[in-house]
mmCIF file of C-alpha atoms and ligand atoms in Angstrom:
data_model
loop_
_atom_site.group_PDB
_atom_site.id
_atom_site.type_symbol
_atom_site.label_atom_id
_atom_site.label_comp_id
_atom_site.label_asym_id
_atom_site.label_seq_id
_atom_site.Cartn_x
_atom_site.Cartn_y
_atom_site.Cartn_z
ATOM 1 C CA UNK U 1 110.299 113.364 104.360
ATOM 2 C CA UNK U 2 107.694 110.780 103.375
ATOM 3 C CA UNK U 3 104.213 111.455 104.699
ATOM 4 C CA UNK U 4 101.724 109.019 103.076
ATOM 5 C CA UNK U 5 98.362 110.702 103.122
ATOM 6 C CA UNK U 6 95.185 109.301 101.762
ATOM 7 C CA UNK U 7 92.482 111.551 101.081
ATOM 8 C CA UNK U 8 88.843 110.220 100.339
ATOM 9 C CA UNK U 9 90.317 107.280 98.619
ATOM 10 C CA UNK U 10 87.719 104.977 97.029
ATOM 11 C CA UNK U 11 88.096 101.775 94.932
ATOM 12 C CA UNK U 12 85.200 100.104 92.792
ATOM 13 C CA UNK U 13 86.143 96.975 91.065
ATOM 14 C CA UNK U 14 85.336 96.388 87.608
ATOM 15 C CA UNK U 15 81.867 94.766 87.971
ATOM 16 C CA UNK U 16 80.877 97.384 90.388
ATOM 17 C CA UNK U 17 81.973 96.081 93.966
ATOM 18 C CA UNK U 18 82.781 98.736 96.111
ATOM 19 C CA UNK U 19 85.954 97.808 98.237
ATOM 20 C CA UNK U 20 87.118 100.966 99.659
ATOM 21 C CA UNK U 21 84.321 103.436 100.331
ATOM 22 C CA UNK U 22 86.140 107.007 101.116
ATOM 23 C CA UNK U 23 89.281 106.574 103.240
ATOM 24 C CA UNK U 24 91.198 109.243 104.963
ATOM 25 C CA UNK U 25 94.607 108.251 106.774
ATOM 26 C CA UNK U 26 97.517 110.369 107.391
ATOM 27 C CA UNK U 27 100.906 108.598 108.165
ATOM 28 C CA UNK U 28 103.577 110.920 109.487
ATOM 29 C CA UNK U 29 107.099 110.937 108.476
ATOM 30 C CA UNK U 30 108.859 107.685 110.089
ATOM 31 C CA UNK U 31 105.772 106.543 111.598
ATOM 32 C CA UNK U 32 104.706 102.615 111.465
ATOM 33 C CA UNK U 33 101.124 102.295 110.494
ATOM 34 C CA UNK U 34 98.968 99.195 110.709
ATOM 35 C CA UNK U 35 95.821 98.396 108.716
ATOM 36 C CA UNK U 36 93.878 95.616 110.673
ATOM 37 C CA UNK U 37 90.660 94.170 110.097
ATOM 38 C CA UNK U 38 88.863 91.031 109.101
ATOM 39 C CA UNK U 39 89.292 89.096 105.815
ATOM 40 C CA UNK U 40 87.739 91.116 102.794
ATOM 41 C CA UNK U 41 87.507 94.426 104.455
ATOM 42 C CA UNK U 42 89.671 95.876 101.861
ATOM 43 C CA UNK U 43 93.344 96.246 103.667
ATOM 44 C CA UNK U 44 95.125 94.784 100.706
ATOM 45 C CA UNK U 45 93.078 96.726 98.127
ATOM 46 C CA UNK U 46 94.192 99.798 99.982
ATOM 47 C CA UNK U 47 97.654 98.730 100.021
ATOM 48 C CA UNK U 48 97.891 97.917 96.482
ATOM 49 C CA UNK U 49 96.807 101.371 95.700
ATOM 50 C CA UNK U 50 99.426 102.855 97.571
ATOM 51 C CA UNK U 51 101.999 100.775 95.527
ATOM 52 C CA UNK U 52 100.486 101.485 92.595
ATOM 53 C CA UNK U 53 99.305 97.944 91.662
ATOM 54 C CA UNK U 54 95.792 98.791 91.446
ATOM 55 C CA UNK U 55 94.263 101.695 89.860
ATOM 56 C CA UNK U 56 92.465 104.400 92.371
ATOM 57 C CA UNK U 57 88.792 105.259 91.689
ATOM 58 C CA UNK U 58 88.425 108.373 93.533
ATOM 59 C CA UNK U 59 90.444 110.414 95.986
ATOM 60 C CA UNK U 60 94.023 111.033 96.277
ATOM 61 C CA UNK U 61 97.111 109.027 97.517
ATOM 62 C CA UNK U 62 99.866 111.447 98.557
ATOM 63 C CA UNK U 63 103.547 110.016 98.787
ATOM 64 C CA UNK U 64 105.966 112.851 100.377
ATOM 65 C CA UNK U 65 103.985 115.939 98.805
ATOM 66 C CA UNK U 66 103.311 114.269 95.397
ATOM 67 C CA UNK U 67 100.032 112.996 94.474
ATOM 68 C CA UNK U 68 101.022 109.799 92.891
ATOM 69 C CA UNK U 69 97.559 108.157 91.397
ATOM 70 C CA UNK U 70 99.078 108.564 87.942
ATOM 71 C CA UNK U 71 102.686 107.622 89.031
ATOM 72 C CA UNK U 72 104.144 104.169 87.693
ATOM 73 C CA UNK U 73 104.893 101.810 90.762
ATOM 74 C CA UNK U 74 108.711 101.772 90.009
ATOM 75 C CA UNK U 75 108.369 105.856 90.451
ATOM 76 C CA UNK U 76 106.639 105.846 93.677
ATOM 77 C CA UNK U 77 110.042 105.451 95.913
ATOM 78 C CA UNK U 78 108.063 102.421 97.966
ATOM 79 C CA UNK U 79 109.403 98.883 98.454
ATOM 80 C CA UNK U 80 107.019 96.162 99.219
ATOM 81 C CA UNK U 81 107.491 93.211 101.184
ATOM 82 C CA UNK U 82 104.986 90.237 100.338
ATOM 83 C CA UNK U 83 103.609 87.200 102.203
ATOM 84 C CA UNK U 84 105.180 84.889 99.955
ATOM 85 C CA UNK U 85 108.934 86.362 99.980
ATOM 86 C CA UNK U 86 108.850 86.102 95.865
ATOM 87 C CA UNK U 87 112.751 85.057 96.136
ATOM 88 C CA UNK U 88 114.289 83.543 93.111
ATOM 89 C CA UNK U 89 115.057 79.965 93.818
ATOM 90 C CA UNK U 90 118.127 79.865 91.829
ATOM 91 C CA UNK U 91 119.913 82.964 92.916
ATOM 92 C CA UNK U 92 122.064 83.287 95.982
ATOM 93 C CA UNK U 93 120.779 85.755 98.685
ATOM 94 C CA UNK U 94 123.392 88.163 97.416
ATOM 95 C CA UNK U 95 121.988 88.049 93.842
ATOM 96 C CA UNK U 96 118.325 88.154 95.136
ATOM 97 C CA UNK U 97 119.045 91.510 96.735
ATOM 98 C CA UNK U 98 120.965 92.704 94.142
ATOM 99 C CA UNK U 99 118.646 91.974 91.305
ATOM 100 C CA UNK U 100 116.290 94.746 91.483
ATOM 101 C CA UNK U 101 119.507 97.470 91.851
ATOM 102 C CA UNK U 102 120.963 95.790 88.719
ATOM 103 C CA UNK U 103 117.816 96.270 86.661
ATOM 104 C CA UNK U 104 117.969 99.904 87.444
ATOM 105 C CA UNK U 105 121.216 100.165 86.394
ATOM 106 C CA UNK U 106 123.178 100.745 89.419
ATOM 107 C CA UNK U 107 127.011 100.303 89.766
ATOM 108 C CA UNK U 108 127.992 97.194 90.989
ATOM 109 C CA UNK U 109 130.089 98.613 93.979
ATOM 110 C CA UNK U 110 127.263 100.840 95.208
ATOM 111 C CA UNK U 111 124.948 97.466 95.168
ATOM 112 C CA UNK U 112 128.006 95.795 97.105
ATOM 113 C CA UNK U 113 127.647 98.340 99.501
ATOM 114 C CA UNK U 114 123.914 98.257 100.148
ATOM 115 C CA UNK U 115 123.474 94.761 99.839
ATOM 116 C CA UNK U 116 126.652 94.197 102.598
ATOM 117 C CA UNK U 117 124.947 96.853 104.727
ATOM 118 C CA UNK U 118 121.279 95.109 104.501
ATOM 119 C CA UNK U 119 122.959 91.607 105.102
ATOM 120 C CA UNK U 120 124.573 93.132 108.480
ATOM 121 C CA UNK U 121 121.456 94.740 109.823
ATOM 122 C CA UNK U 122 119.322 91.603 109.192
ATOM 123 C CA UNK U 123 122.098 89.426 110.074
ATOM 124 C CA UNK U 124 122.437 87.561 107.087
ATOM 125 C CA UNK U 125 125.955 88.241 106.387
ATOM 126 C CA UNK U 126 127.416 84.684 106.569
ATOM 127 C CA UNK U 127 124.546 83.587 104.321
ATOM 128 C CA UNK U 128 125.136 85.950 101.064
ATOM 129 C CA UNK U 129 126.141 82.834 98.993
ATOM 130 C CA UNK U 130 123.266 80.149 99.759
ATOM 131 C CA UNK U 131 120.531 79.780 97.962
ATOM 132 C CA UNK U 132 117.113 80.429 99.446
ATOM 133 C CA UNK U 133 116.265 76.720 99.948
ATOM 134 C CA UNK U 134 119.370 76.433 102.341
ATOM 135 C CA UNK U 135 117.626 78.905 104.464
ATOM 136 C CA UNK U 136 115.139 78.721 107.139
ATOM 137 C CA UNK U 137 111.632 80.292 106.841
ATOM 138 C CA UNK U 138 112.918 83.312 109.007
ATOM 139 C CA UNK U 139 116.014 83.991 107.005
ATOM 140 C CA UNK U 140 113.887 83.777 103.764
ATOM 141 C CA UNK U 141 111.491 86.299 105.217
ATOM 142 C CA UNK U 142 114.872 88.438 106.141
ATOM 143 C CA UNK U 143 116.032 88.204 102.424
ATOM 144 C CA UNK U 144 112.512 89.601 101.612
ATOM 145 C CA UNK U 145 113.107 92.419 103.617
ATOM 146 C CA UNK U 146 116.690 92.775 102.538
ATOM 147 C CA UNK U 147 115.371 93.224 98.986
ATOM 148 C CA UNK U 148 113.097 95.993 100.248
ATOM 149 C CA UNK U 149 115.889 97.739 102.220
ATOM 150 C CA UNK U 150 118.586 97.909 99.623
ATOM 151 C CA UNK U 151 116.081 99.956 97.335
ATOM 152 C CA UNK U 152 116.255 102.618 100.220
ATOM 153 C CA UNK U 153 112.880 103.396 99.634
ATOM 154 C CA UNK U 154 111.084 106.288 101.281
ATOM 155 C CA UNK U 155 107.907 104.051 102.199
ATOM 156 C CA UNK U 156 107.890 100.443 103.171
ATOM 157 C CA UNK U 157 104.540 98.455 102.281
ATOM 158 C CA UNK U 158 104.063 95.131 104.306
ATOM 159 C CA UNK U 159 101.511 92.813 102.909
ATOM 160 C CA UNK U 160 100.779 89.941 105.567
ATOM 161 C CA UNK U 161 104.740 89.201 105.507
ATOM 162 C CA UNK U 162 104.481 87.030 108.522
ATOM 163 C CA UNK U 163 101.348 84.943 107.984
ATOM 164 C CA UNK U 164 103.275 82.031 106.378
ATOM 165 C CA UNK U 165 105.369 81.658 109.366
ATOM 166 C CA UNK U 166 104.605 79.257 112.537
ATOM 167 C CA UNK U 167 103.672 81.000 115.532
ATOM 168 C CA UNK U 168 106.986 81.016 117.338
ATOM 169 C CA UNK U 169 108.733 82.511 114.508
ATOM 170 C CA UNK U 170 106.021 85.018 114.075
ATOM 171 C CA UNK U 171 106.638 86.592 117.147
ATOM 172 C CA UNK U 172 110.402 86.607 116.583
ATOM 173 C CA UNK U 173 110.064 88.305 113.429
ATOM 174 C CA UNK U 174 107.752 90.724 114.798
ATOM 175 C CA UNK U 175 110.343 91.731 117.256
ATOM 176 C CA UNK U 176 112.853 92.101 114.464
ATOM 177 C CA UNK U 177 110.400 94.278 112.288
ATOM 178 C CA UNK U 178 110.000 96.532 115.533
ATOM 179 C CA UNK U 179 113.774 96.527 115.917
ATOM 180 C CA UNK U 180 114.481 97.442 112.318
ATOM 181 C CA UNK U 181 111.944 100.325 112.129
ATOM 182 C CA UNK U 182 113.624 101.938 114.724
ATOM 183 C CA UNK U 183 116.766 101.622 113.331
ATOM 184 C CA UNK U 184 115.896 102.885 109.721
ATOM 185 C CA UNK U 185 112.897 105.176 110.878
ATOM 186 C CA UNK U 186 111.149 104.523 107.390
ATOM 187 C CA UNK U 187 107.437 105.303 107.000
ATOM 188 C CA UNK U 188 105.732 101.848 106.852
ATOM 189 C CA UNK U 189 102.230 100.649 106.129
ATOM 190 C CA UNK U 190 101.705 97.028 107.235
ATOM 191 C CA UNK U 191 98.935 94.815 106.547
ATOM 192 C CA UNK U 192 97.589 92.213 108.967
ATOM 193 C CA UNK U 193 94.528 90.509 110.049
ATOM 194 C CA UNK U 194 96.321 89.841 113.360
ATOM 195 C CA UNK U 195 95.227 92.090 116.129
ATOM 196 C CA UNK U 196 98.343 91.221 118.351
ATOM 197 C CA UNK U 197 100.729 91.707 115.587
ATOM 198 C CA UNK U 198 98.792 95.069 114.523
ATOM 199 C CA UNK U 199 99.154 96.094 118.542
ATOM 200 C CA UNK U 200 102.983 95.217 118.824
ATOM 201 C CA UNK U 201 103.927 96.999 115.528
ATOM 202 C CA UNK U 202 101.585 99.944 115.036
ATOM 203 C CA UNK U 203 102.358 103.638 115.785
ATOM 204 C CA UNK U 204 99.142 104.339 114.193
ATOM 205 C CA UNK U 205 96.636 101.587 113.921
ATOM 206 C CA UNK U 206 93.809 102.052 111.265
ATOM 207 C CA UNK U 207 90.735 99.482 112.006
ATOM 208 C CA UNK U 208 88.978 98.839 108.769
ATOM 209 C CA UNK U 209 85.814 97.273 108.289
ATOM 210 C CA UNK U 210 83.575 96.938 104.981
ATOM 211 C CA UNK U 211 85.717 99.298 103.063
ATOM 212 C CA UNK U 212 86.102 101.850 105.686
ATOM 213 C CA UNK U 213 88.023 103.046 108.705
ATOM 214 C CA UNK U 214 86.385 102.102 111.707
ATOM 215 C CA UNK U 215 88.780 103.445 114.075
ATOM 216 C CA UNK U 216 92.468 105.357 113.832
ATOM 217 C CA UNK U 217 94.648 106.061 116.518
ATOM 218 C CA UNK U 218 97.297 105.021 119.321
ATOM 219 C CA UNK U 219 96.914 101.100 119.554
ATOM 220 C CA UNK U 220 96.458 101.169 123.288
ATOM 221 C CA UNK U 221 93.749 103.836 123.284
ATOM 222 C CA UNK U 222 92.033 101.986 120.689
ATOM 223 C CA UNK U 223 92.173 98.267 122.445
ATOM 224 C CA UNK U 224 91.381 99.945 126.189
ATOM 225 C CA UNK U 225 88.031 101.515 124.974
ATOM 226 C CA UNK U 226 85.488 99.240 126.426
HETATM 227 P P1 ADP P 301 91.639 92.110 102.668
HETATM 228 O O1 ADP P 301 92.568 92.713 102.299
HETATM 229 O O2 ADP P 301 91.279 92.782 103.873
HETATM 230 O O3 ADP P 301 91.208 90.605 102.972
HETATM 231 P P2 ADP P 301 90.841 92.697 100.026
HETATM 232 O O4 ADP P 301 91.265 94.292 99.704
HETATM 233 O O5 ADP P 301 91.484 91.630 99.356
HETATM 234 O O6 ADP P 301 90.671 92.574 101.482
HETATM 235 O O7 ADP P 301 89.441 92.624 99.408
HETATM 236 C C1 ADP P 301 88.245 93.626 99.660
HETATM 237 C C2 ADP P 301 87.125 93.330 98.900
HETATM 238 O O8 ADP P 301 87.380 93.223 97.485
HETATM 239 C C3 ADP P 301 86.708 91.564 99.231
HETATM 240 O O9 ADP P 301 85.278 91.532 99.079
HETATM 241 C C4 ADP P 301 87.220 91.142 97.919
HETATM 242 O O10 ADP P 301 86.570 90.226 97.459
HETATM 243 C C5 ADP P 301 86.957 91.975 96.771
HETATM 244 N N1 ADP P 301 88.114 92.149 95.707
HETATM 245 C C6 ADP P 301 89.570 91.965 95.969
HETATM 246 N N2 ADP P 301 89.854 91.918 94.805
HETATM 247 C C7 ADP P 301 89.012 92.091 93.997
HETATM 248 C C8 ADP P 301 89.105 92.292 92.232
HETATM 249 N N3 ADP P 301 90.102 91.940 91.419
HETATM 250 N N4 ADP P 301 87.775 92.216 91.958
HETATM 251 C C9 ADP P 301 86.638 92.293 92.325
HETATM 252 N N5 ADP P 301 86.736 92.385 93.703
HETATM 253 C C10 ADP P 301 87.524 92.007 94.549
HETATM 254 P P1 ADP P 302 111.675 92.016 89.280
HETATM 255 O O1 ADP P 302 110.225 92.429 89.953
HETATM 256 O O2 ADP P 302 111.673 90.968 88.237
HETATM 257 O O3 ADP P 302 112.393 91.620 90.475
HETATM 258 P P2 ADP P 302 112.690 94.608 89.562
HETATM 259 O O4 ADP P 302 113.054 94.395 90.777
HETATM 260 O O5 ADP P 302 113.536 95.334 88.496
HETATM 261 O O6 ADP P 302 112.486 93.142 88.885
HETATM 262 O O7 ADP P 302 111.611 95.388 89.583
HETATM 263 C C1 ADP P 302 110.640 95.371 88.339
HETATM 264 C C2 ADP P 302 109.408 96.152 88.745
HETATM 265 O O8 ADP P 302 108.695 95.766 90.025
HETATM 266 C C3 ADP P 302 109.448 97.573 89.296
HETATM 267 O O9 ADP P 302 108.701 98.542 88.624
HETATM 268 C C4 ADP P 302 109.972 97.634 90.606
HETATM 269 O O10 ADP P 302 109.605 98.950 90.843
HETATM 270 C C5 ADP P 302 108.949 96.716 90.988
HETATM 271 N N1 ADP P 302 109.427 95.890 92.265
HETATM 272 C C6 ADP P 302 110.450 94.915 92.474
HETATM 273 N N2 ADP P 302 110.681 94.623 93.919
HETATM 274 C C7 ADP P 302 109.692 95.577 94.302
HETATM 275 C C8 ADP P 302 109.589 95.899 95.741
HETATM 276 N N3 ADP P 302 109.857 94.899 96.834
HETATM 277 N N4 ADP P 302 108.748 96.901 96.314
HETATM 278 C C9 ADP P 302 108.251 97.441 95.360
HETATM 279 N N5 ADP P 302 108.451 97.199 94.057
HETATM 280 C C10 ADP P 302 108.986 96.412 93.439
#
């Protein structure tokens, strides 16, 4: 079980800028939550606090019933998919996916099982020996997702993962992410400034503005309001 619950979360950056002004959000187990809103509204700050990449000024972040404010990123049972993929250019697809698991001292046999399973789900099986430069943009993005999947985290965090792709590919990847979510059923928080992307992906939509939550709910209910 991995609810993610934010209780009165606040963030003031050094220098005094108040980026998050008391946010309450509850993401149920297996739900796909999308944070949407204009550039600068605090989406990335909020996601980075959940990841543990940014300290929390006030309130609580709870993952799976445990307050993680003081917990190191590596011990939060999350995996993050970034906008710029962050793949190692000199490593094969297989090793890109295996790297983090190896660093944790996992046995090679278990690593192999996990990487091959992820490759199957992501349709990367024939490409495991290729280097990132020998892949298309969409395939690279799938490798980045593979690196997160092999960790078998309780929660996926996505930071505008599709924003570097062209429009056609973005739509295709959106569909893939949705399928993947149905299959893995992992609690997810996904940041985007793209309303259509948010609508397509979200079970729960969190509309942010100026460091606050403007609306929360089912995407259809929110966008159908006059
Ligand atoms: P979004 O992801 O919605 O574009 P961000 O979370 O990146 O928004 O930023 C929210 C606000 O916090 C912005 O006004 C931004 O300039 C400010 N901000 C982000 N990072 C820092 C930082 N390290 N120091 C000071 N202000 C920051
Ligand atoms: P590297 O970051 O060089 O790939 P590791 O994969 O071992 O090395 O991770 C180092 C640190 O970065 C750890 O704290 C790990 O939890 C974190 N980390 C790496 N990849 C991710 C990811 N996809 N999501 C969340 N945390 C990650």
